[in-house]
Tab-separated table of C-alpha atoms and ligand atoms in Angstrom:
chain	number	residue	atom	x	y	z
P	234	UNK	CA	-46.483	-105.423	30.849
P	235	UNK	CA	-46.977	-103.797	27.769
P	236	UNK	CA	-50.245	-102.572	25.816
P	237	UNK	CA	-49.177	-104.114	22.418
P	238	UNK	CA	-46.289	-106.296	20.836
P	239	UNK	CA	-45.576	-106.824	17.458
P	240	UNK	CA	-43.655	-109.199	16.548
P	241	UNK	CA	-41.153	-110.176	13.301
P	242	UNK	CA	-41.699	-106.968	11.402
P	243	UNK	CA	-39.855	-105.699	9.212
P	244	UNK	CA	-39.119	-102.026	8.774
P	245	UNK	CA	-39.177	-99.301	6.070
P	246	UNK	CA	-34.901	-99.038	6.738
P	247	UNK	CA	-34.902	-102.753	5.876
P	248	UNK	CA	-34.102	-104.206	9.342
P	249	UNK	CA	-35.926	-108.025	9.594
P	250	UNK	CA	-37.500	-109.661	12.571
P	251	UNK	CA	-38.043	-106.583	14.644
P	252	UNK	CA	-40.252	-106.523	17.372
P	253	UNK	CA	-42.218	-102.942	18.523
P	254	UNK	CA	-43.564	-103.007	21.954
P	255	UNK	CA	-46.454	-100.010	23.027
P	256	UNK	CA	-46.807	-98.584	25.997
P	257	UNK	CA	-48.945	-95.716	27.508
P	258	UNK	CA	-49.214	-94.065	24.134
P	259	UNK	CA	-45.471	-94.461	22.970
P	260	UNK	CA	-43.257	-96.966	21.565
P	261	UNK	CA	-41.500	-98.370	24.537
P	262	UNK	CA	-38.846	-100.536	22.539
P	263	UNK	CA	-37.935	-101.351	18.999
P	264	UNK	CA	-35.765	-104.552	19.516
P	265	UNK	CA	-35.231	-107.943	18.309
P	266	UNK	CA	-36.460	-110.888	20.728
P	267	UNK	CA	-38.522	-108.935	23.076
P	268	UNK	CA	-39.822	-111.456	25.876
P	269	UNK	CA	-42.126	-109.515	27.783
P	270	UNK	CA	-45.664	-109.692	28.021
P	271	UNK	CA	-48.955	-107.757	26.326
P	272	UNK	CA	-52.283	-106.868	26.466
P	273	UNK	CA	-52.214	-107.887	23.252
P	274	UNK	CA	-49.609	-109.295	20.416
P	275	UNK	CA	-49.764	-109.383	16.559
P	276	UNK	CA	-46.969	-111.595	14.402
P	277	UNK	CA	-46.240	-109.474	12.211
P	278	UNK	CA	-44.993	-112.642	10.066
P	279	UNK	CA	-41.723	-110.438	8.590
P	280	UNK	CA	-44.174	-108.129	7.386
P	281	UNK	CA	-43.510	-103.948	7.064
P	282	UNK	CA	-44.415	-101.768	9.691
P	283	UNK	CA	-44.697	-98.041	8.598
P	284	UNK	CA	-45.102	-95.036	10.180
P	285	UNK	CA	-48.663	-93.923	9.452
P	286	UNK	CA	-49.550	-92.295	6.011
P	287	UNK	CA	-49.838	-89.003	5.903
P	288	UNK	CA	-51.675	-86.580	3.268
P	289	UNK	CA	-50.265	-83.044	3.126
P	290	UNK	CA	-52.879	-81.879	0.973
P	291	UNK	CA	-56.849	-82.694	0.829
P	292	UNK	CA	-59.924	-80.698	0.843
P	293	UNK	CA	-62.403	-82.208	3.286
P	294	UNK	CA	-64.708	-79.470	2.586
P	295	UNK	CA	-65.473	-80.974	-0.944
P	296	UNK	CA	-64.678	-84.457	-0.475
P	297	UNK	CA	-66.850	-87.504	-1.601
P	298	UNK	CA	-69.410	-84.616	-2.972
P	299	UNK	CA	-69.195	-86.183	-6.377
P	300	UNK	CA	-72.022	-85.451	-8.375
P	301	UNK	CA	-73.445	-82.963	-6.716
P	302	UNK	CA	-75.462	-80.687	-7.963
P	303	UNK	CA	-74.015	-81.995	-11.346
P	304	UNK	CA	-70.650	-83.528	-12.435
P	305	UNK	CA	-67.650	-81.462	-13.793
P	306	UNK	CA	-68.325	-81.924	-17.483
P	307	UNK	CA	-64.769	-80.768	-19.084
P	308	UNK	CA	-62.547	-81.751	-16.545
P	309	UNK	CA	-61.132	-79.117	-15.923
P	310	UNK	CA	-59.948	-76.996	-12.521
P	311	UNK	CA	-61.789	-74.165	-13.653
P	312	UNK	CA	-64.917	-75.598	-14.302
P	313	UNK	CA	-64.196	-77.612	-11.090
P	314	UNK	CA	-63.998	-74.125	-9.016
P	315	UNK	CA	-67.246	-73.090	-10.520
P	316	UNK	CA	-69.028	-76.398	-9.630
P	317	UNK	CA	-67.815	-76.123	-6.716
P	318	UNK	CA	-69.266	-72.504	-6.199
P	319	UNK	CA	-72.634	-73.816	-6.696
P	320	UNK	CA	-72.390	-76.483	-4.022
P	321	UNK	CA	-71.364	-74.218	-1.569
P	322	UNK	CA	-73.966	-72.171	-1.062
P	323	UNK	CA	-76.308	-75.510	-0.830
P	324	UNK	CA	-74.891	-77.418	1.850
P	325	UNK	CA	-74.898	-76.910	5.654
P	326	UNK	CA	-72.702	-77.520	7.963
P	327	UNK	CA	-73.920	-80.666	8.805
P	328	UNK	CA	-73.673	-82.012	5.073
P	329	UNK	CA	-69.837	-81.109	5.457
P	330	UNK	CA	-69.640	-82.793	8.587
P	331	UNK	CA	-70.887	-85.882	7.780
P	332	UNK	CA	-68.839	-86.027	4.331
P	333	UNK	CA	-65.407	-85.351	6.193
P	334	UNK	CA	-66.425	-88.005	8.828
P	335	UNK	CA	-67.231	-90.896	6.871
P	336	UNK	CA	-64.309	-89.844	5.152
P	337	UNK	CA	-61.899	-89.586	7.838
P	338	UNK	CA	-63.278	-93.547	9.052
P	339	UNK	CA	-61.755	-94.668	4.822
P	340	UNK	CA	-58.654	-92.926	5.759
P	341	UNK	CA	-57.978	-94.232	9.252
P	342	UNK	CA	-58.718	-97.630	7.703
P	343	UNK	CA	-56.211	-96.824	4.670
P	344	UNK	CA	-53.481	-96.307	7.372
P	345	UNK	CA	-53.722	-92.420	7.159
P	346	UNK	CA	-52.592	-90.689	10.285
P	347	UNK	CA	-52.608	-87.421	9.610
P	348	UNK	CA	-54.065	-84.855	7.214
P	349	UNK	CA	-53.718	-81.166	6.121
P	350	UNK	CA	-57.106	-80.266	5.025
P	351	UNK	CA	-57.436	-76.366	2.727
P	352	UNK	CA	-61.033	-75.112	4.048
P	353	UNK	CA	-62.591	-72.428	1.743
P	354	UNK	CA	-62.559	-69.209	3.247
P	355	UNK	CA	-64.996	-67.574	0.487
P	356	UNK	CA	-68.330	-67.875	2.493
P	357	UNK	CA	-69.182	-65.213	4.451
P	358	UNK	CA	-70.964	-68.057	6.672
P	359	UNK	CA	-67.874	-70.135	7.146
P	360	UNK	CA	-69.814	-72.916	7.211
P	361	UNK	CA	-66.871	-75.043	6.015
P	362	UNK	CA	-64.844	-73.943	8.566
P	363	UNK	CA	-67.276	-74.477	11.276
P	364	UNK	CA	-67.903	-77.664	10.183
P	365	UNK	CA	-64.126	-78.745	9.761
P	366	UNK	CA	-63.265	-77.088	13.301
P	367	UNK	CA	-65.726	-80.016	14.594
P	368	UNK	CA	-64.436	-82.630	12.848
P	369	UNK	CA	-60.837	-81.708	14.032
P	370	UNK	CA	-62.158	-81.877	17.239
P	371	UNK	CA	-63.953	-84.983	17.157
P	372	UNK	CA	-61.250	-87.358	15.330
P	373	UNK	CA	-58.177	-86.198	17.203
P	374	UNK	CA	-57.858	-89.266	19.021
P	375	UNK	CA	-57.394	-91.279	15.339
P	376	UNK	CA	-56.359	-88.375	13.141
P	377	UNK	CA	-54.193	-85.570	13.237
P	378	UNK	CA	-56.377	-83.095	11.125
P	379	UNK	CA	-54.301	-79.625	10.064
P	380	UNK	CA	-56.378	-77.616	8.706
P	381	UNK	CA	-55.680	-74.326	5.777
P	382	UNK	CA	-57.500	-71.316	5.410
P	383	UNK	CA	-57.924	-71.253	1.800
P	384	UNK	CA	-59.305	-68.572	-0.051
P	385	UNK	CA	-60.521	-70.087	-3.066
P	386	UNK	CA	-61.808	-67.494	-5.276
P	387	UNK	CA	-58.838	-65.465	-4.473
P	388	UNK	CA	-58.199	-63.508	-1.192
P	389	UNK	CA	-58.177	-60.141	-3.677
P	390	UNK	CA	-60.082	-60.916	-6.219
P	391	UNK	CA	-63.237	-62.047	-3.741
P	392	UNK	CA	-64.234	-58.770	-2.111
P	393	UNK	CA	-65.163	-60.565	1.213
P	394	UNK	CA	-61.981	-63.093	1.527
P	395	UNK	CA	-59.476	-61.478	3.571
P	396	UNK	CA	-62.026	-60.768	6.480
P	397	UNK	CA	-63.240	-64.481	6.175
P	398	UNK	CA	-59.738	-65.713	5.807
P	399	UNK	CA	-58.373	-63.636	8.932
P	400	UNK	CA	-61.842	-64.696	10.798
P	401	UNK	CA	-61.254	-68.342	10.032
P	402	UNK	CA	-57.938	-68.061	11.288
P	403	UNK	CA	-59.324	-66.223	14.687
P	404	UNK	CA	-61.634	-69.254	15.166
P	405	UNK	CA	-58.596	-71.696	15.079
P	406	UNK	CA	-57.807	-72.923	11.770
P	407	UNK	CA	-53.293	-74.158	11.745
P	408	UNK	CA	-52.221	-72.377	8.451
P	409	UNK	CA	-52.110	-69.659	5.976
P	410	UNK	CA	-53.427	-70.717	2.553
P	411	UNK	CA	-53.671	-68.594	-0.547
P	412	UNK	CA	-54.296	-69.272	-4.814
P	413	UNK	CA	-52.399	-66.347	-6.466
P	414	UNK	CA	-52.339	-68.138	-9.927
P	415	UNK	CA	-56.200	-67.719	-9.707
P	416	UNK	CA	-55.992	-63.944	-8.606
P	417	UNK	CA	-57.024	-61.081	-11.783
P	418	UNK	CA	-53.557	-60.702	-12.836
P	419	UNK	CA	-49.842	-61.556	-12.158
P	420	UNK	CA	-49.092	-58.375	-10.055
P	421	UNK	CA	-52.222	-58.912	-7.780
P	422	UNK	CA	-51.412	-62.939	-7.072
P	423	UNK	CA	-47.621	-61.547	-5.945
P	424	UNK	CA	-49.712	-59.057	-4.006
P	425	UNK	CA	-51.858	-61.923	-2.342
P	426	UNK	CA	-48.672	-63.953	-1.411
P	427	UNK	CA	-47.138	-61.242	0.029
P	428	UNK	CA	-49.996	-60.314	2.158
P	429	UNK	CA	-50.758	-63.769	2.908
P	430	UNK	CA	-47.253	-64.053	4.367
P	431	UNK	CA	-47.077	-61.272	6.650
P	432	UNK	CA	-50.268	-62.525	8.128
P	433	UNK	CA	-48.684	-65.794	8.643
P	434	UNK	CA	-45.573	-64.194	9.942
P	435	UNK	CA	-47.629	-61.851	12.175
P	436	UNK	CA	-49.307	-65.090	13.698
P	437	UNK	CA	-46.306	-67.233	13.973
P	438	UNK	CA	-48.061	-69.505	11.734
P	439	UNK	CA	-47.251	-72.109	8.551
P	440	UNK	CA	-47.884	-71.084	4.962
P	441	UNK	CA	-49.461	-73.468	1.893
P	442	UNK	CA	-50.415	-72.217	-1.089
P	443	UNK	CA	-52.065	-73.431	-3.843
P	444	UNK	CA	-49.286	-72.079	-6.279
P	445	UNK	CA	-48.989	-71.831	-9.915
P	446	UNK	CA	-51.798	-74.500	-10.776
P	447	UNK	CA	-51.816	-74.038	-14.145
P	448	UNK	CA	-50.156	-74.738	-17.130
P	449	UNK	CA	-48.648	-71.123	-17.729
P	450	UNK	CA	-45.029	-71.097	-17.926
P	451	UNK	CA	-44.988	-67.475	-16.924
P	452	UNK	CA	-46.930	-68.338	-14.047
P	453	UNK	CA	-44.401	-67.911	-11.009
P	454	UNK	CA	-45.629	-67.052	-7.858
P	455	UNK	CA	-43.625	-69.933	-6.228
P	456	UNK	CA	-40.652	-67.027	-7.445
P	457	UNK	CA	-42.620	-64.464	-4.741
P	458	UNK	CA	-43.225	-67.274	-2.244
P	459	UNK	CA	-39.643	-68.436	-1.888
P	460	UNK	CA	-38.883	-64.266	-1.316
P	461	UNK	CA	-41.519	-63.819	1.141
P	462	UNK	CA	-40.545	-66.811	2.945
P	463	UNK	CA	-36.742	-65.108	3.031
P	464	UNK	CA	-37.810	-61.385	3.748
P	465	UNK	CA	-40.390	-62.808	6.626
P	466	UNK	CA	-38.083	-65.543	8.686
P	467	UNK	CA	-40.468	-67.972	7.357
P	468	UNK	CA	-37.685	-70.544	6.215
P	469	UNK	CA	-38.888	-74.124	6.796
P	470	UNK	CA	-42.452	-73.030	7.699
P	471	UNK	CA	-43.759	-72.185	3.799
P	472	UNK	CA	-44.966	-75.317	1.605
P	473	UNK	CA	-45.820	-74.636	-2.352
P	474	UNK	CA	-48.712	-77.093	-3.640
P	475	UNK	CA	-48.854	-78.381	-7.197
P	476	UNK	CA	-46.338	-76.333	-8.665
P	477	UNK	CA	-47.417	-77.589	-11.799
P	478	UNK	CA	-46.271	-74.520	-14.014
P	479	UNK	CA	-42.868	-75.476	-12.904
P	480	UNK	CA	-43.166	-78.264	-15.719
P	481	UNK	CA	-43.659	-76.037	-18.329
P	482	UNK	CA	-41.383	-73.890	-17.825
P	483	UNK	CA	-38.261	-73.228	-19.435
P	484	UNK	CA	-34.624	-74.732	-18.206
P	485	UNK	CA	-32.954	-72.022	-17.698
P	486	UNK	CA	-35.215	-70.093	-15.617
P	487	UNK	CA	-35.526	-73.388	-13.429
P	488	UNK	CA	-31.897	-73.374	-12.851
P	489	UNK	CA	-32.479	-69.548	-11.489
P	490	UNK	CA	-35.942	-71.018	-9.241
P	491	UNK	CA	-34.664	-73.922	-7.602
P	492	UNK	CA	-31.655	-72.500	-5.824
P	493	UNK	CA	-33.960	-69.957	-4.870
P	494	UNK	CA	-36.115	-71.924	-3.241
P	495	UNK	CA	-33.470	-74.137	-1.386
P	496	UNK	CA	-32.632	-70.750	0.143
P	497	UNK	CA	-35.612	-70.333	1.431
P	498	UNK	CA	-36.398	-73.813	2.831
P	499	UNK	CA	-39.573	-73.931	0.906
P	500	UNK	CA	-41.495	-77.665	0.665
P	501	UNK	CA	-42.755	-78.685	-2.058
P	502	UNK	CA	-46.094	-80.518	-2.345
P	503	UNK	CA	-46.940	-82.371	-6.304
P	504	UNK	CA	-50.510	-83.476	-6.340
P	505	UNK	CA	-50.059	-86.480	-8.828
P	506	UNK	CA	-53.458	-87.889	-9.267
P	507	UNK	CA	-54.791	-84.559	-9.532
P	508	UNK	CA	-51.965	-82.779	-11.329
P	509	UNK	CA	-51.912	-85.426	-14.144
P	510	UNK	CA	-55.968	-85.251	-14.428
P	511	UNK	CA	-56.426	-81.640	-14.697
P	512	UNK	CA	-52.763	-80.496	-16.266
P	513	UNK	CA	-52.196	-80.282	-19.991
P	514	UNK	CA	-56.271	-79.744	-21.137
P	515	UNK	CA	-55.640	-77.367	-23.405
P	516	UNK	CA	-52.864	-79.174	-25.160
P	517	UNK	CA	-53.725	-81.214	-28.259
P	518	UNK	CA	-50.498	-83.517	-28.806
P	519	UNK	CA	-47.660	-83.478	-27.564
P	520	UNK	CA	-49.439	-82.878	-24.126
P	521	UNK	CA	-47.922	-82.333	-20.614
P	522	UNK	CA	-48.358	-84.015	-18.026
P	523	UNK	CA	-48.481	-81.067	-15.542
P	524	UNK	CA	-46.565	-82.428	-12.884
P	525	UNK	CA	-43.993	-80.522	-11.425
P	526	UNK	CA	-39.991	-81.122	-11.473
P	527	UNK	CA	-40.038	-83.736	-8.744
P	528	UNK	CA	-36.697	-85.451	-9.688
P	529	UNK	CA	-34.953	-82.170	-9.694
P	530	UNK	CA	-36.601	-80.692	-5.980
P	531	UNK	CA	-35.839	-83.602	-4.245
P	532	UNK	CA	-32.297	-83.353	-5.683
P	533	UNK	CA	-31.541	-79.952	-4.747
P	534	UNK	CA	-32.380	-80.741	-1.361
P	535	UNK	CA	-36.146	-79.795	-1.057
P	536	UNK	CA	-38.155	-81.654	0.763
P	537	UNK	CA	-41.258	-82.949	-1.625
P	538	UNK	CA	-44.264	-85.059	-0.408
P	539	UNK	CA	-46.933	-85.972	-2.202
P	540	UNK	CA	-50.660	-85.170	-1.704
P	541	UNK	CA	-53.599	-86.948	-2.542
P	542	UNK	CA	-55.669	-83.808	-2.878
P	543	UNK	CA	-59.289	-84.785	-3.862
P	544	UNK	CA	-61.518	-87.917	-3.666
P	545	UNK	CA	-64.579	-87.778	-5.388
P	546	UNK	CA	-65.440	-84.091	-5.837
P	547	UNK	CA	-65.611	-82.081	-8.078
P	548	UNK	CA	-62.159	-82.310	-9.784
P	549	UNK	CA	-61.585	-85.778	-9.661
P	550	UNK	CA	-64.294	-88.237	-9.201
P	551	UNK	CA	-62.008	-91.203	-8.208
P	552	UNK	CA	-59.608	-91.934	-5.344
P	553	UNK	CA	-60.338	-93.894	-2.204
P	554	UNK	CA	-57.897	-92.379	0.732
P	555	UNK	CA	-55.183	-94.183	-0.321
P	556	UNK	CA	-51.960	-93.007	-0.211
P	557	UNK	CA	-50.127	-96.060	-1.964
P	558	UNK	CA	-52.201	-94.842	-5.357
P	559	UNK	CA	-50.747	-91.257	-4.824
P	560	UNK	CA	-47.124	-92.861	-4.799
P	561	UNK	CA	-47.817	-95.223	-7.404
P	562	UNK	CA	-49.285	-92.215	-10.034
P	563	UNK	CA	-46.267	-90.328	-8.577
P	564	UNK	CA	-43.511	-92.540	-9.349
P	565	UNK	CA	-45.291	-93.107	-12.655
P	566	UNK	CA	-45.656	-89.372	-14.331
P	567	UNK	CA	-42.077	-88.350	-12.198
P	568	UNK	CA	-40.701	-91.639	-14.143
P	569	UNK	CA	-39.127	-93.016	-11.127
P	570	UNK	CA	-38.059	-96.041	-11.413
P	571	UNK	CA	-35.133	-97.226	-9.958
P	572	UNK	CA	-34.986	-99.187	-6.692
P	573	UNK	CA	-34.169	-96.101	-4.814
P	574	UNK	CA	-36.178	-94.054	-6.551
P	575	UNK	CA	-39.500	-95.818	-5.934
P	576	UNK	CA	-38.346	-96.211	-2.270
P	577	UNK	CA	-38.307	-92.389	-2.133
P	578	UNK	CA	-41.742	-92.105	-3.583
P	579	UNK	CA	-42.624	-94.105	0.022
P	580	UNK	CA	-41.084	-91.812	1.840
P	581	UNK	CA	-42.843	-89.053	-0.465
P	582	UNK	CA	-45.954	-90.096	1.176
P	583	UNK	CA	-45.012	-90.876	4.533
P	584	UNK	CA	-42.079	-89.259	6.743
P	585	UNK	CA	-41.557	-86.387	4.131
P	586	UNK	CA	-45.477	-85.295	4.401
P	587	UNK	CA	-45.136	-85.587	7.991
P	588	UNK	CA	-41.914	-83.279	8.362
P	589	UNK	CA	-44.048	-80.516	6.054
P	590	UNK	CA	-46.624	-80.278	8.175
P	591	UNK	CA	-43.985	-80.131	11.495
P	592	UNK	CA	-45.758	-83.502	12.625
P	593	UNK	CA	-43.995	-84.001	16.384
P	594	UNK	CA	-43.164	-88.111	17.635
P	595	UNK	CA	-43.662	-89.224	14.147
P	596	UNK	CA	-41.822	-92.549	13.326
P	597	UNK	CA	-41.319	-96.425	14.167
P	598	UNK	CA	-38.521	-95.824	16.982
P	599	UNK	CA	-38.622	-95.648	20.750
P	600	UNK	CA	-39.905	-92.762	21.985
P	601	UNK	CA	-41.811	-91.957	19.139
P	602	UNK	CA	-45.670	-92.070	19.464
P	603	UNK	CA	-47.053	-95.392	18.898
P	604	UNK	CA	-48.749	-95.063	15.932
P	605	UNK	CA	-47.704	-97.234	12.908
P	606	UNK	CA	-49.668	-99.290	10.092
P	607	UNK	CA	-48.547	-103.245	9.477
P	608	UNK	CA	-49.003	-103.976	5.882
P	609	UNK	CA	-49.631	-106.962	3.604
P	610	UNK	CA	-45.948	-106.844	2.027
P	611	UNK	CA	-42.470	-106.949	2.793
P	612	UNK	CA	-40.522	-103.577	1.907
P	613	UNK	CA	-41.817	-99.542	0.507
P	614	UNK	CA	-41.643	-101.179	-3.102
P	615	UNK	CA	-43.816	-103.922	-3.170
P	616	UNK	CA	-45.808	-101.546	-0.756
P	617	UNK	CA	-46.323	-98.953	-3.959
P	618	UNK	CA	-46.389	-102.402	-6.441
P	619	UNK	CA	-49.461	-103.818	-4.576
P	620	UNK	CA	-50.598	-100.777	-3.195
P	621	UNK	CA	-50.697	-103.423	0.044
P	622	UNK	CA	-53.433	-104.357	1.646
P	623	UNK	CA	-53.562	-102.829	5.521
P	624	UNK	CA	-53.588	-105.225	7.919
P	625	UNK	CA	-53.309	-103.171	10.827
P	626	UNK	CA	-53.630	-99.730	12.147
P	627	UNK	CA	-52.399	-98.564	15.573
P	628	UNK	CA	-52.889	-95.531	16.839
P	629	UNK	CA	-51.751	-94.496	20.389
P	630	UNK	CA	-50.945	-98.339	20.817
P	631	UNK	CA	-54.451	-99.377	20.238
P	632	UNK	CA	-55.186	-101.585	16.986
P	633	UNK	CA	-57.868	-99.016	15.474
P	634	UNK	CA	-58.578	-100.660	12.292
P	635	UNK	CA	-57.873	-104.136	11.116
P	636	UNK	CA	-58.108	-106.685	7.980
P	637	UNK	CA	-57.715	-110.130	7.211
P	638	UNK	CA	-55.016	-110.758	4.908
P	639	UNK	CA	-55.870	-111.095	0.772
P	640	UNK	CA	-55.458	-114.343	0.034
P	641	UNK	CA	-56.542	-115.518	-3.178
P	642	UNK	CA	-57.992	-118.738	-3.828
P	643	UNK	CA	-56.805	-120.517	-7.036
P	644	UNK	CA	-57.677	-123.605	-8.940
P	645	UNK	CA	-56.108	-124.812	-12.164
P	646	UNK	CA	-57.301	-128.167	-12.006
P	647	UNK	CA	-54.944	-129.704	-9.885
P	648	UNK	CA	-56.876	-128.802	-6.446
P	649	UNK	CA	-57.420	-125.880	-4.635
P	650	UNK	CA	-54.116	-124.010	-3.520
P	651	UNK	CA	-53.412	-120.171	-1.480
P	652	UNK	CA	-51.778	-117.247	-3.230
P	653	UNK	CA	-50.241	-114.388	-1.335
P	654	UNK	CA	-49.401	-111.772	-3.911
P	655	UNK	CA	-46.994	-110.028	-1.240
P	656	UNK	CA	-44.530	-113.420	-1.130
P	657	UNK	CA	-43.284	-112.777	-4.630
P	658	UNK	CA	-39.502	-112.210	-3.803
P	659	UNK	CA	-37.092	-109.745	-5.058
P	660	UNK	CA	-34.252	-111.043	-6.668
P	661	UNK	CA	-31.272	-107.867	-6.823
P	662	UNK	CA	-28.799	-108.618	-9.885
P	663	UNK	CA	-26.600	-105.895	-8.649
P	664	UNK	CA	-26.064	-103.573	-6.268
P	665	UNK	CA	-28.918	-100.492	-5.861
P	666	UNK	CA	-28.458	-97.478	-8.255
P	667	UNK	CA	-27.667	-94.076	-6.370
P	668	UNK	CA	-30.487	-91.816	-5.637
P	669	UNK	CA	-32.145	-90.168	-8.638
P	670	UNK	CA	-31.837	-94.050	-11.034
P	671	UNK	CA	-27.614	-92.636	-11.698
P	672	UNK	CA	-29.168	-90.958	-14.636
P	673	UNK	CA	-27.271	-87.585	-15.177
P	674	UNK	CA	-28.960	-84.484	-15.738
P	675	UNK	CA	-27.074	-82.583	-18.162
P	676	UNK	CA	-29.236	-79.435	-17.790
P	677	UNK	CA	-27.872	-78.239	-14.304
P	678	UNK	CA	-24.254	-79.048	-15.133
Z	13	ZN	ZN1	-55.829	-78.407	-3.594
């Protein structure tokens, strides 16, 4: 007897009336027509099951904060690291707590199975550490919570950071983080990132860095990052975040970067909600939209997943732990549009997050830990579209969260009658472009 079977799903390949039967943890069988019985079954009425959600980059620390002690009046990341700075030393640990747990409870209910958190390292109390170490420990059973050590005000240019950064990382926290964009000059962020690595090297641990937020063309510590990661071994273990300069810079040098970091089996990680909030403030018209060269990583072979970053904090006072808005803004600003395209973007937030942060059992196949998310819509497109509704959310074979389908009553005078935005169908006119919408792009030939 199994724990759970779900029946007639469909799946994010595109195989119909699957069935996905749970047992002890694990996904015992992913078959049509399985007969057997269980604890409990769910028709998944040739609905998609996913693999659970996954956010490579947050900051728990901060989140749902908004407003406090004031709001971030220019918009900007700078004056959203300052507010910041005067939160921090005004909140306890128990403040954090409660924040990341009440947000943890949106994101489990979103479908979100794991996250990798960046704690600020720049308090000589930790508190945000000791208060994230708790919360690890206290959602494992529903969330797989990574956490950074992430020295915001810059592990040089804060005289305390390194000692709080290698104490946070004594206490437990999973990776090395680092902001060299936001260090006192050029020489001393390539400096951070190279001490940042050895550490992580040292450790045997993962590296993601906040890299080259800005707008600054000549800002290219990803450059130093990808040669770290090459002189340290660290291939496949080092993960950029935002990237964003990457937009503004020039072609040519691109053509140089990219290769580069292929090399190196860096990951990329474009924060698009964020990215295309805070990028381009100091442009009047034409201005940039600050989001890095998504199109042309995920073409050269890097693998890119996108991040939600913040929910209502102070840089960006919307958001609601969804990861279906984080594709849909991403598919937007990266203008990607064909069919395979904007089934990318799905995977963008799902099994390419999951691979970055070296997730282990992740997937809908036997064998694979039984943790998936049924939605309210039939493939990864009209999953992004609707930004579907979840209508369950299992984690270790146990239904964790659930919702009654959106059905929308409507009456145009000829009675009362059911609509089920999910059930419009797709009609193809022709067979699916090739990856990257078969637009060429002269500039790398
Ligand atoms: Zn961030």
């Amino acid at each position: 007897m199994f724990d759970l079977l779900i029946k007639n799903a469909t799946l994010t390949d595109g195989q119909t009336g699957v069935d996905i039967a749970c047992k002890d943890g694990k996904i015992a069988a992913v078959e049509a027509g399985i007969t057997a019985e269980a604890a409990e079954v769910i028709d998944a009425g040739g609905q998609l099951v996913s693999p659970p959600f996954v956010d490579p980059h947050f900051h728990m620390d901060a989140t749902l904060s908004l407003g406090t002690p004031r709001m971030n009046v220019s918009g900007t990341l700078l004056e959203g690291i300052a507010l910041w700075g005067e939160l921090k030393p005004i909140q306890t640990v128990d403040d954090i707590v409660a924040r990341a747990l009440r947000y943890c409870e949106l994101a489990v209910a979103k479908g979100i199975g794991a996250i990798r958190s960046h704690v600020d390292t720049c308090d000589d109390e930790l508190k945000g550490v000791q208060a994230l170490l708790q919360v690890r420990a206290q959602v494992k059973d529903y969330l797989d919570l990574q956490l950074v050590a992430f020295p915001q005000d810059g592990v040089l240019r804060d005289p305390t950071a390194m000692q709080n950064t290698i104490r946070a990382l004594d206490m437990g926290v999973d990776v090395v983080g680092g902001i060299p964009h936001f260090e006192r000059t050029m020489a001393e962020g390539a400096e951070s990132v190279r001490l940042l690595c050895e550490i992580a090297a040292k450790r045997g641990l993962m590296v993601d860095m906040h890299c080259d937020e800005s707008d600054d063309p000549q800002s290219r510590h990803i450059e130093t990052l990808a040669c770290e990661t090459q002189r340290l071994g660290l291939n496949g273990r080092v993960a950029g975040s935002h990237l964003t300069s990457m937009h503004s810079m020039d072609n040519y040098y691109v053509s140089k970067l990219i290769p580069l970091m292929v090399e190196a089996g860096v990951h990329a990680i474009p924060n698009p909600l964020i990215n295309i909030m805070l990028q381009g403030r100091h442009d009047s018209y034409p201005k940039r939209r600050g989001q890095t060269r998504v199109r042309e990583l995920r073409d050269a072979g890097i693998t890119v997943g996108f991040g939600s970053d913040c929910v209502m904090d102070p840089w960006y006072s919307l958001g609601k732990a969804d990861m279906l808005d984080v594709a849909f803004m991403g598919l937007h600003v990266g203008q990607l549009s064909s069919r395979a395209d904007m089934a990318w973007c799905f995977d963008a937030v799902t099994e390419n997050s999951a691979r970055i942060m070296g997730l282990q059992g992740y997937g809908v196949a036997k064998g694979c830990a039984a943790n998936f998310v049924l939605l309210q819509a039939t493939d990864p497109i009209e999953a992004i579209r609707l930004r579907a509704h979840r209508l369950a959310v299992v984690r270790k074979g146990r239904v964790i969260a659930r919702s009654n389908p959106v059905i929308h009553e409507v009456n145009l005078g000829a009675g009362q009658k059911p609509l089920d935005e999910a059930r419009v169908p797709f009609v193809s006119e022709g067979p699916d472009p090739v990856i990257s919408g078969g637009i060429r792009d002269s500039r790398f030939e």
